[in-house]
mmCIF file of C-alpha atoms and ligand atoms in Angstrom:
data_model
loop_
_atom_site.group_PDB
_atom_site.id
_atom_site.type_symbol
_atom_site.label_atom_id
_atom_site.label_comp_id
_atom_site.label_asym_id
_atom_site.label_seq_id
_atom_site.Cartn_x
_atom_site.Cartn_y
_atom_site.Cartn_z
ATOM 1 C CA UNK A 15 113.002 74.534 114.300
ATOM 2 C CA UNK A 16 112.384 77.909 112.609
ATOM 3 C CA UNK A 17 113.475 79.620 115.803
ATOM 4 C CA UNK A 18 117.186 79.072 115.256
ATOM 5 C CA UNK A 19 117.123 80.992 111.985
ATOM 6 C CA UNK A 20 115.834 84.162 113.554
ATOM 7 C CA UNK A 21 118.614 86.695 113.451
ATOM 8 C CA UNK A 22 118.902 90.260 114.579
ATOM 9 C CA UNK A 23 116.008 92.525 113.717
ATOM 10 C CA UNK A 24 116.381 94.056 110.277
ATOM 11 C CA UNK A 25 114.321 97.108 109.421
ATOM 12 C CA UNK A 26 113.511 98.402 105.981
ATOM 13 C CA UNK A 27 115.956 101.236 106.526
ATOM 14 C CA UNK A 28 118.543 102.451 108.998
ATOM 15 C CA UNK A 29 119.254 106.132 109.458
ATOM 16 C CA UNK A 30 122.714 107.184 108.297
ATOM 17 C CA UNK A 31 124.650 109.077 110.942
ATOM 18 C CA UNK A 32 128.153 110.526 110.995
ATOM 19 C CA UNK A 33 130.572 109.326 113.710
ATOM 20 C CA UNK A 34 129.385 110.632 117.088
ATOM 21 C CA UNK A 35 132.550 112.673 117.774
ATOM 22 C CA UNK A 36 132.298 114.349 114.411
ATOM 23 C CA UNK A 37 128.803 115.684 115.028
ATOM 24 C CA UNK A 38 129.592 116.700 118.616
ATOM 25 C CA UNK A 39 132.643 118.617 117.470
ATOM 26 C CA UNK A 40 130.635 120.262 114.692
ATOM 27 C CA UNK A 41 127.901 121.528 117.023
ATOM 28 C CA UNK A 42 130.369 122.866 119.638
ATOM 29 C CA UNK A 43 130.432 126.428 118.146
ATOM 30 C CA UNK A 44 126.699 126.751 118.821
ATOM 31 C CA UNK A 45 127.527 127.036 122.529
ATOM 32 C CA UNK A 46 129.538 130.136 121.703
ATOM 33 C CA UNK A 47 127.195 131.756 119.207
ATOM 34 C CA UNK A 48 123.914 130.894 120.965
ATOM 35 C CA UNK A 49 122.412 131.086 117.466
ATOM 36 C CA UNK A 50 120.298 127.964 116.988
ATOM 37 C CA UNK A 51 117.875 128.830 114.199
ATOM 38 C CA UNK A 52 116.531 131.619 111.936
ATOM 39 C CA UNK A 53 118.896 131.176 108.992
ATOM 40 C CA UNK A 54 122.097 130.829 110.980
ATOM 41 C CA UNK A 55 125.660 130.314 109.801
ATOM 42 C CA UNK A 56 125.306 126.538 109.306
ATOM 43 C CA UNK A 57 121.918 126.866 107.648
ATOM 44 C CA UNK A 58 123.520 129.112 105.056
ATOM 45 C CA UNK A 59 126.562 126.888 104.680
ATOM 46 C CA UNK A 60 124.374 123.812 104.186
ATOM 47 C CA UNK A 61 122.176 125.653 101.711
ATOM 48 C CA UNK A 62 125.173 126.595 99.608
ATOM 49 C CA UNK A 63 126.727 123.157 99.718
ATOM 50 C CA UNK A 64 123.469 121.518 98.721
ATOM 51 C CA UNK A 65 122.923 123.964 95.916
ATOM 52 C CA UNK A 66 126.293 122.914 94.581
ATOM 53 C CA UNK A 67 125.834 119.195 95.232
ATOM 54 C CA UNK A 68 122.372 119.082 93.690
ATOM 55 C CA UNK A 69 123.518 121.400 90.903
ATOM 56 C CA UNK A 70 120.425 123.604 90.958
ATOM 57 C CA UNK A 71 120.185 127.355 90.303
ATOM 58 C CA UNK A 72 118.493 128.228 93.601
ATOM 59 C CA UNK A 73 117.662 126.327 96.748
ATOM 60 C CA UNK A 74 115.808 127.126 99.930
ATOM 61 C CA UNK A 75 116.158 124.919 102.999
ATOM 62 C CA UNK A 76 113.015 123.983 104.880
ATOM 63 C CA UNK A 77 112.229 122.271 108.153
ATOM 64 C CA UNK A 78 111.055 119.144 106.296
ATOM 65 C CA UNK A 79 110.045 117.907 102.879
ATOM 66 C CA UNK A 80 106.339 118.190 103.496
ATOM 67 C CA UNK A 81 106.460 121.896 104.320
ATOM 68 C CA UNK A 82 108.711 122.442 101.310
ATOM 69 C CA UNK A 83 105.981 120.988 99.092
ATOM 70 C CA UNK A 84 103.011 122.555 100.867
ATOM 71 C CA UNK A 85 104.589 126.017 100.892
ATOM 72 C CA UNK A 86 105.815 125.791 97.305
ATOM 73 C CA UNK A 87 102.258 125.068 96.209
ATOM 74 C CA UNK A 88 101.063 127.928 98.442
ATOM 75 C CA UNK A 89 103.581 130.314 96.910
ATOM 76 C CA UNK A 90 101.925 130.017 93.492
ATOM 77 C CA UNK A 91 98.679 131.385 94.977
ATOM 78 C CA UNK A 92 96.317 129.144 92.994
ATOM 79 C CA UNK A 93 92.605 129.964 93.471
ATOM 80 C CA UNK A 94 90.887 127.692 96.022
ATOM 81 C CA UNK A 95 89.062 124.790 94.403
ATOM 82 C CA UNK A 96 91.513 124.584 91.508
ATOM 83 C CA UNK A 97 92.574 121.142 90.331
ATOM 84 C CA UNK A 98 96.009 119.549 90.506
ATOM 85 C CA UNK A 99 96.816 116.397 88.548
ATOM 86 C CA UNK A 100 98.916 114.076 90.687
ATOM 87 C CA UNK A 101 99.777 110.463 91.452
ATOM 88 C CA UNK A 102 98.081 108.399 94.150
ATOM 89 C CA UNK A 103 101.068 106.032 94.341
ATOM 90 C CA UNK A 104 103.061 108.103 96.794
ATOM 91 C CA UNK A 105 103.535 108.949 100.442
ATOM 92 C CA UNK A 106 100.452 110.648 101.891
ATOM 93 C CA UNK A 107 102.389 113.933 102.180
ATOM 94 C CA UNK A 108 102.067 114.627 98.441
ATOM 95 C CA UNK A 109 98.267 114.551 98.508
ATOM 96 C CA UNK A 110 98.053 116.348 101.855
ATOM 97 C CA UNK A 111 100.164 119.218 100.524
ATOM 98 C CA UNK A 112 97.663 119.735 97.691
ATOM 99 C CA UNK A 113 94.518 119.424 99.802
ATOM 100 C CA UNK A 114 95.844 121.575 102.651
ATOM 101 C CA UNK A 115 96.176 124.369 100.083
ATOM 102 C CA UNK A 116 92.444 124.154 99.332
ATOM 103 C CA UNK A 117 93.050 122.449 95.976
ATOM 104 C CA UNK A 118 91.488 119.274 94.576
ATOM 105 C CA UNK A 119 93.817 116.394 93.718
ATOM 106 C CA UNK A 120 92.916 114.724 90.437
ATOM 107 C CA UNK A 121 94.539 111.320 90.624
ATOM 108 C CA UNK A 122 96.192 109.924 87.527
ATOM 109 C CA UNK A 123 97.170 106.281 87.085
ATOM 110 C CA UNK A 124 100.800 105.172 87.037
ATOM 111 C CA UNK A 125 103.001 103.077 84.767
ATOM 112 C CA UNK A 126 103.638 99.427 85.482
ATOM 113 C CA UNK A 127 107.366 99.515 84.716
ATOM 114 C CA UNK A 128 108.600 102.310 86.987
ATOM 115 C CA UNK A 129 105.480 103.349 89.000
ATOM 116 C CA UNK A 130 105.698 107.033 88.029
ATOM 117 C CA UNK A 131 102.654 108.962 86.806
ATOM 118 C CA UNK A 132 101.420 107.782 83.383
ATOM 119 C CA UNK A 133 102.141 110.847 81.300
ATOM 120 C CA UNK A 134 99.885 109.577 78.490
ATOM 121 C CA UNK A 135 96.868 109.859 80.806
ATOM 122 C CA UNK A 136 97.465 113.367 82.152
ATOM 123 C CA UNK A 137 95.964 115.313 79.272
ATOM 124 C CA UNK A 138 92.531 113.696 79.475
ATOM 125 C CA UNK A 139 92.271 114.786 83.146
ATOM 126 C CA UNK A 140 92.858 118.461 82.434
ATOM 127 C CA UNK A 141 89.865 120.800 82.756
ATOM 128 C CA UNK A 142 89.519 124.593 82.832
ATOM 129 C CA UNK A 143 90.099 124.346 86.609
ATOM 130 C CA UNK A 144 93.488 122.622 86.331
ATOM 131 C CA UNK A 145 96.396 124.771 87.507
ATOM 132 C CA UNK A 146 99.274 122.386 88.152
ATOM 133 C CA UNK A 147 100.770 118.913 87.906
ATOM 134 C CA UNK A 148 102.452 117.397 90.962
ATOM 135 C CA UNK A 149 104.277 114.238 89.852
ATOM 136 C CA UNK A 150 106.542 112.146 92.088
ATOM 137 C CA UNK A 151 109.919 110.665 91.119
ATOM 138 C CA UNK A 152 108.875 107.620 93.086
ATOM 139 C CA UNK A 153 111.694 105.377 94.403
ATOM 140 C CA UNK A 154 114.068 107.719 92.604
ATOM 141 C CA UNK A 155 112.599 106.804 89.195
ATOM 142 C CA UNK A 156 112.508 109.798 86.901
ATOM 143 C CA UNK A 157 109.079 110.772 85.566
ATOM 144 C CA UNK A 158 108.735 111.414 81.863
ATOM 145 C CA UNK A 159 109.829 115.011 82.347
ATOM 146 C CA UNK A 160 109.776 115.865 78.630
ATOM 147 C CA UNK A 161 106.162 114.837 78.085
ATOM 148 C CA UNK A 162 105.005 116.401 81.363
ATOM 149 C CA UNK A 163 106.715 119.605 80.335
ATOM 150 C CA UNK A 164 105.019 119.515 76.940
ATOM 151 C CA UNK A 165 101.544 119.058 78.446
ATOM 152 C CA UNK A 166 102.178 121.758 81.061
ATOM 153 C CA UNK A 167 103.249 124.268 78.406
ATOM 154 C CA UNK A 168 100.269 123.448 76.208
ATOM 155 C CA UNK A 169 97.772 124.129 79.015
ATOM 156 C CA UNK A 170 99.816 126.736 80.893
ATOM 157 C CA UNK A 171 100.181 124.662 84.045
ATOM 158 C CA UNK A 172 102.827 124.750 86.774
ATOM 159 C CA UNK A 173 104.829 121.595 87.425
ATOM 160 C CA UNK A 174 106.012 120.944 90.966
ATOM 161 C CA UNK A 175 107.983 117.727 91.328
ATOM 162 C CA UNK A 176 107.953 115.794 94.557
ATOM 163 C CA UNK A 177 111.578 114.643 94.410
ATOM 164 C CA UNK A 178 111.614 113.421 98.020
ATOM 165 C CA UNK A 179 112.961 110.052 96.793
ATOM 166 C CA UNK A 180 115.279 111.410 94.163
ATOM 167 C CA UNK A 181 118.186 112.949 96.045
ATOM 168 C CA UNK A 182 121.268 112.833 93.829
ATOM 169 C CA UNK A 183 119.430 111.527 90.760
ATOM 170 C CA UNK A 184 120.406 112.853 87.357
ATOM 171 C CA UNK A 185 118.502 112.513 84.121
ATOM 172 C CA UNK A 186 120.515 112.780 80.900
ATOM 173 C CA UNK A 187 123.242 114.218 83.103
ATOM 174 C CA UNK A 188 120.997 117.014 84.379
ATOM 175 C CA UNK A 189 120.309 117.052 88.097
ATOM 176 C CA UNK A 190 116.706 116.158 88.934
ATOM 177 C CA UNK A 191 116.119 119.458 90.726
ATOM 178 C CA UNK A 192 116.205 121.308 87.420
ATOM 179 C CA UNK A 193 112.958 120.016 85.946
ATOM 180 C CA UNK A 194 109.585 121.698 86.250
ATOM 181 C CA UNK A 195 108.914 125.016 87.993
ATOM 182 C CA UNK A 196 110.197 123.615 91.268
ATOM 183 C CA UNK A 197 111.285 120.355 92.886
ATOM 184 C CA UNK A 198 111.185 119.511 96.538
ATOM 185 C CA UNK A 199 113.486 117.193 98.472
ATOM 186 C CA UNK A 200 113.158 115.486 101.850
ATOM 187 C CA UNK A 201 116.008 114.925 104.278
ATOM 188 C CA UNK A 202 113.973 112.945 106.779
ATOM 189 C CA UNK A 203 115.840 110.424 108.918
ATOM 190 C CA UNK A 204 114.400 107.535 106.902
ATOM 191 C CA UNK A 205 115.496 108.936 103.566
ATOM 192 C CA UNK A 206 118.643 108.297 101.537
ATOM 193 C CA UNK A 207 120.213 111.450 102.917
ATOM 194 C CA UNK A 208 119.120 113.117 106.145
ATOM 195 C CA UNK A 209 119.465 116.238 108.262
ATOM 196 C CA UNK A 210 117.458 114.543 111.062
ATOM 197 C CA UNK A 211 114.359 116.154 109.570
ATOM 198 C CA UNK A 212 114.689 118.557 106.725
ATOM 199 C CA UNK A 213 113.799 119.475 103.204
ATOM 200 C CA UNK A 214 114.442 121.902 100.412
ATOM 201 C CA UNK A 215 112.908 123.520 97.411
ATOM 202 C CA UNK A 216 114.979 123.802 94.258
ATOM 203 C CA UNK A 217 113.999 126.214 91.523
ATOM 204 C CA UNK A 218 115.308 128.517 88.839
ATOM 205 C CA UNK A 219 112.587 131.037 89.652
ATOM 206 C CA UNK A 220 113.980 133.816 91.869
ATOM 207 C CA UNK A 221 110.521 135.215 92.587
ATOM 208 C CA UNK A 222 109.385 131.855 93.869
ATOM 209 C CA UNK A 223 112.512 131.526 95.977
ATOM 210 C CA UNK A 224 111.912 134.933 97.576
ATOM 211 C CA UNK A 225 108.304 134.026 98.352
ATOM 212 C CA UNK A 226 109.470 130.823 100.044
ATOM 213 C CA UNK A 227 111.963 132.752 102.152
ATOM 214 C CA UNK A 228 109.108 134.894 103.434
ATOM 215 C CA UNK A 229 106.623 132.056 103.838
ATOM 216 C CA UNK A 230 108.899 129.788 105.858
ATOM 217 C CA UNK A 231 109.404 132.592 108.402
ATOM 218 C CA UNK A 232 105.796 133.716 108.994
ATOM 219 C CA UNK A 233 105.833 135.905 105.900
ATOM 220 C CA UNK A 234 108.187 138.298 107.661
ATOM 221 C CA UNK A 235 110.126 140.409 105.174
ATOM 222 C CA UNK A 236 111.759 142.722 107.685
ATOM 223 C CA UNK A 237 111.408 143.717 111.325
ATOM 224 C CA UNK A 238 108.161 145.622 110.867
ATOM 225 C CA UNK A 239 106.858 144.224 107.596
ATOM 226 C CA UNK A 240 104.890 141.006 107.062
ATOM 227 C CA UNK A 241 104.085 140.402 103.399
ATOM 228 C CA UNK A 242 102.384 136.995 103.318
ATOM 229 C CA UNK A 243 100.462 134.542 105.490
ATOM 230 C CA UNK A 244 103.349 132.209 106.159
ATOM 231 C CA UNK A 245 104.066 129.741 108.905
ATOM 232 C CA UNK A 246 107.207 128.432 110.546
ATOM 233 C CA UNK A 247 109.162 126.040 108.345
ATOM 234 C CA UNK A 248 112.763 127.044 109.003
ATOM 235 C CA UNK A 249 115.584 124.562 109.346
ATOM 236 C CA UNK A 250 117.546 124.882 112.583
ATOM 237 C CA UNK A 251 121.319 124.724 113.091
ATOM 238 C CA UNK A 252 121.392 121.201 114.576
ATOM 239 C CA UNK A 253 119.628 119.916 111.469
ATOM 240 C CA UNK A 254 121.921 121.860 109.142
ATOM 241 C CA UNK A 255 125.042 120.534 110.872
ATOM 242 C CA UNK A 256 123.759 116.962 110.676
ATOM 243 C CA UNK A 257 123.155 117.527 106.988
ATOM 244 C CA UNK A 258 126.631 118.958 106.458
ATOM 245 C CA UNK A 259 128.219 115.989 108.250
ATOM 246 C CA UNK A 260 126.131 113.415 106.365
ATOM 247 C CA UNK A 261 126.881 114.984 103.019
ATOM 248 C CA UNK A 262 130.525 113.881 103.391
ATOM 249 C CA UNK A 263 129.430 110.236 103.415
ATOM 250 C CA UNK A 264 126.895 110.287 100.630
ATOM 251 C CA UNK A 265 129.190 109.035 97.873
ATOM 252 C CA UNK A 266 130.534 106.168 99.970
ATOM 253 C CA UNK A 267 127.020 105.179 100.927
ATOM 254 C CA UNK A 268 125.930 105.287 97.318
ATOM 255 C CA UNK A 269 128.598 102.740 96.375
ATOM 256 C CA UNK A 270 127.512 100.414 99.179
ATOM 257 C CA UNK A 271 123.866 100.721 98.192
ATOM 258 C CA UNK A 272 124.728 99.989 94.578
ATOM 259 C CA UNK A 273 126.436 96.751 95.606
ATOM 260 C CA UNK A 274 123.437 95.703 97.700
ATOM 261 C CA UNK A 275 121.013 96.373 94.857
ATOM 262 C CA UNK A 276 123.206 94.343 92.509
ATOM 263 C CA UNK A 277 123.187 91.388 94.913
ATOM 264 C CA UNK A 278 119.416 91.578 95.359
ATOM 265 C CA UNK A 279 118.925 91.739 91.607
ATOM 266 C CA UNK A 280 121.056 88.639 91.066
ATOM 267 C CA UNK A 281 118.854 86.718 93.493
ATOM 268 C CA UNK A 282 115.546 87.890 92.079
ATOM 269 C CA UNK A 283 116.295 87.384 88.429
ATOM 270 C CA UNK A 284 115.725 83.695 89.058
ATOM 271 C CA UNK A 285 112.468 83.946 91.003
ATOM 272 C CA UNK A 286 109.214 83.495 89.093
ATOM 273 C CA UNK A 287 106.428 85.913 89.992
ATOM 274 C CA UNK A 288 108.659 88.658 91.338
ATOM 275 C CA UNK A 289 108.981 91.799 89.293
ATOM 276 C CA UNK A 290 111.697 94.387 89.815
ATOM 277 C CA UNK A 291 111.402 98.016 88.809
ATOM 278 C CA UNK A 292 112.722 99.031 85.434
ATOM 279 C CA UNK A 293 115.938 101.008 85.531
ATOM 280 C CA UNK A 294 115.959 104.067 83.289
ATOM 281 C CA UNK A 295 119.097 103.918 81.156
ATOM 282 C CA UNK A 296 119.138 107.711 80.830
ATOM 283 C CA UNK A 297 119.235 108.281 84.596
ATOM 284 C CA UNK A 298 121.777 107.783 87.366
ATOM 285 C CA UNK A 299 119.813 105.869 89.926
ATOM 286 C CA UNK A 300 120.344 106.655 93.617
ATOM 287 C CA UNK A 301 119.564 103.161 94.979
ATOM 288 C CA UNK A 302 117.291 104.667 97.628
ATOM 289 C CA UNK A 303 114.693 101.876 97.608
ATOM 290 C CA UNK A 304 114.299 98.275 96.517
ATOM 291 C CA UNK A 305 110.645 97.492 95.795
ATOM 292 C CA UNK A 306 109.479 94.132 94.484
ATOM 293 C CA UNK A 307 106.057 93.370 93.013
ATOM 294 C CA UNK A 308 104.683 89.961 93.860
ATOM 295 C CA UNK A 309 102.400 88.285 91.352
ATOM 296 C CA UNK A 310 100.785 85.832 93.742
ATOM 297 C CA UNK A 311 99.361 83.697 90.922
ATOM 298 C CA UNK A 312 102.846 82.880 89.697
ATOM 299 C CA UNK A 313 104.784 83.210 92.924
ATOM 300 C CA UNK A 314 102.258 81.138 94.865
ATOM 301 C CA UNK A 315 101.958 83.411 97.849
ATOM 302 C CA UNK A 316 100.487 86.866 98.371
ATOM 303 C CA UNK A 317 102.441 89.968 99.283
ATOM 304 C CA UNK A 318 100.799 90.024 102.709
ATOM 305 C CA UNK A 319 101.725 86.397 103.359
ATOM 306 C CA UNK A 320 105.314 87.069 102.419
ATOM 307 C CA UNK A 321 105.355 90.206 104.582
ATOM 308 C CA UNK A 322 104.233 88.084 107.555
ATOM 309 C CA UNK A 323 106.714 85.300 106.764
ATOM 310 C CA UNK A 324 109.575 87.783 106.776
ATOM 311 C CA UNK A 325 108.345 89.443 109.950
ATOM 312 C CA UNK A 326 108.369 86.124 111.793
ATOM 313 C CA UNK A 327 112.040 85.969 110.844
ATOM 314 C CA UNK A 328 112.593 89.437 112.317
ATOM 315 C CA UNK A 329 112.769 91.100 108.903
ATOM 316 C CA UNK A 330 110.583 94.189 108.708
ATOM 317 C CA UNK A 331 109.698 95.080 105.140
ATOM 318 C CA UNK A 332 107.204 97.826 104.252
ATOM 319 C CA UNK A 333 104.082 97.864 102.096
ATOM 320 C CA UNK A 334 105.162 101.135 100.589
ATOM 321 C CA UNK A 335 102.866 102.478 99.160
ATOM 322 C CA UNK A 336 99.726 100.768 100.305
ATOM 323 C CA UNK A 337 96.962 101.790 100.105
ATOM 324 C CA UNK A 338 97.206 104.419 97.390
ATOM 325 C CA UNK A 339 96.533 107.877 98.866
ATOM 326 C CA UNK A 340 93.200 108.282 97.037
ATOM 327 C CA UNK A 341 91.874 105.240 98.913
ATOM 328 C CA UNK A 342 92.787 106.548 102.374
ATOM 329 C CA UNK A 343 89.892 107.334 104.690
ATOM 330 C CA UNK A 344 90.484 111.089 104.467
ATOM 331 C CA UNK A 345 90.287 111.179 100.649
ATOM 332 C CA UNK A 346 88.169 108.206 99.566
ATOM 333 C CA UNK A 347 85.317 109.102 97.196
ATOM 334 C CA UNK A 348 85.927 112.833 97.601
ATOM 335 C CA UNK A 349 87.519 113.596 94.270
ATOM 336 C CA UNK A 350 87.044 112.764 90.615
ATOM 337 C CA UNK A 351 86.636 109.046 90.100
ATOM 338 C CA UNK A 352 89.477 107.982 87.814
ATOM 339 C CA UNK A 353 90.509 104.518 86.699
ATOM 340 C CA UNK A 354 93.530 103.718 88.899
ATOM 341 C CA UNK A 355 93.878 100.047 88.044
ATOM 342 C CA UNK A 356 97.639 99.949 87.781
ATOM 343 C CA UNK A 357 98.243 102.018 90.897
ATOM 344 C CA UNK A 358 95.964 99.683 92.895
ATOM 345 C CA UNK A 359 97.534 96.600 91.341
ATOM 346 C CA UNK A 360 101.008 97.744 92.363
ATOM 347 C CA UNK A 361 99.978 98.970 95.806
ATOM 348 C CA UNK A 362 98.432 95.624 96.704
ATOM 349 C CA UNK A 363 101.508 93.681 95.561
ATOM 350 C CA UNK A 364 104.487 95.867 96.384
ATOM 351 C CA UNK A 365 106.957 95.144 99.132
ATOM 352 C CA UNK A 366 109.926 97.316 99.987
ATOM 353 C CA UNK A 367 112.945 95.287 101.047
ATOM 354 C CA UNK A 368 115.556 96.414 103.573
ATOM 355 C CA UNK A 369 118.171 98.651 101.980
ATOM 356 C CA UNK A 370 120.784 100.687 103.803
ATOM 357 C CA UNK A 371 124.574 100.969 103.472
ATOM 358 C CA UNK A 372 125.437 98.669 106.401
ATOM 359 C CA UNK A 373 123.232 95.799 105.224
ATOM 360 C CA UNK A 374 125.590 92.798 105.158
ATOM 361 C CA UNK A 375 125.822 90.230 102.351
ATOM 362 C CA UNK A 376 124.656 87.525 104.781
ATOM 363 C CA UNK A 377 121.567 89.580 105.569
ATOM 364 C CA UNK A 378 120.777 90.112 101.900
ATOM 365 C CA UNK A 379 121.172 86.378 101.292
ATOM 366 C CA UNK A 380 118.987 85.543 104.288
ATOM 367 C CA UNK A 381 116.224 87.934 103.155
ATOM 368 C CA UNK A 382 116.397 86.845 99.515
ATOM 369 C CA UNK A 383 116.611 83.185 100.539
ATOM 370 C CA UNK A 384 113.372 83.416 102.509
ATOM 371 C CA UNK A 385 111.706 85.057 99.520
ATOM 372 C CA UNK A 386 113.086 82.482 97.093
ATOM 373 C CA UNK A 387 112.156 79.453 99.162
ATOM 374 C CA UNK A 388 108.983 81.065 100.572
ATOM 375 C CA UNK A 389 110.201 80.537 104.102
ATOM 376 C CA UNK A 390 113.325 79.138 105.740
ATOM 377 C CA UNK A 391 114.773 76.204 103.871
HETATM 378 C C1 PLP B 11 109.158 111.639 102.796
HETATM 379 C C2 PLP B 11 108.286 112.136 101.730
HETATM 380 C C3 PLP B 11 107.689 113.399 101.794
HETATM 381 C C4 PLP B 11 107.727 114.267 103.014
HETATM 382 O O1 PLP B 11 108.977 114.573 103.467
HETATM 383 P P1 PLP B 11 109.237 114.824 105.033
HETATM 384 O O2 PLP B 11 110.626 115.343 105.063
HETATM 385 O O3 PLP B 11 109.058 113.530 105.750
HETATM 386 O O4 PLP B 11 108.250 115.861 105.492
HETATM 387 C C5 PLP B 11 106.963 113.820 100.699
HETATM 388 N N1 PLP B 11 106.804 113.054 99.615
HETATM 389 C C6 PLP B 11 107.341 111.835 99.518
HETATM 390 C C7 PLP B 11 107.155 111.042 98.267
HETATM 391 C C8 PLP B 11 108.073 111.316 100.583
HETATM 392 O O5 PLP B 11 108.562 110.072 100.498
#
């Protein structure tokens, strides 16, 4: 009789969009200007509004988060073969951005409470070839920015934060884009905030900002002068307008997400074998993701079994992040062999539950109920 419980398909996320008429009205001027890309009016407007919203000194819009990260790393001009200490518990983009710059990722294990890089293990991985640290504020959890900063200063390393998950997060009342030498954001459709696709680099370093402006437009400085080997990573006007429209709804969405997370937490506090991520009391969380870690020995079922059980009920969770990036076919056994016990433990047990502003209480209860009763009761 399980059939009758199957409701509408629920995905792990649902892209936020402004009302149709609002976007259509907003893009209407493009049919007059015929200016669709190359740092247009809306690109510049969006850049300024984001700079203000994210409260960062400088910001450069990019076509997506990946290119923001890859080009930021490129802009530092590290010698090929240099080493970058990073986390393997992330989206593949982080590691790709390092390797595509001809640098070697040195994977560092993570912490069990919030899944960010274990700052106490960074120092032992540093060699004379190390040039940078690329940590990730995974699920919007703030890395130990003070300790990372201390280590970076001691060894004269650059710190580039992958803040793709951390839109709107503040740490000790300071916006997350202000830590390290640079931070990158993603505005992909599946993220907390989107401009269809999109990304940005935030920095206080004007030189870096200028380099990024060249790099994202083929290294073109002026009509007849090309100063660097760039590529094309510019954000177009349709993206910028979507971003501008969506920005008006971000606070309302945040409140809805907060309520959903609260309801989930109430359910899971009573379930043995399910661990929730630790909330940092010094940070304003953005409620972008809701990961649970399943201890199969206590819970009585593995993560993969639960994933399947939910899927049968039309609930599509994600094993995010599994496997860790260092174990992917393209990277396995290529780089320094480091003990990544905690990262692997988490990756094999983590499940991301559906979380988006429109998720109804009944849906939350249905999802949590299946997890509590290990199937439909
Ligand atoms: C999404 C994401 C990226 C890449 O951003 P895109 O906008 O999709 O290119 C990079 N790092 C992390 C951690 C991400 O989640």
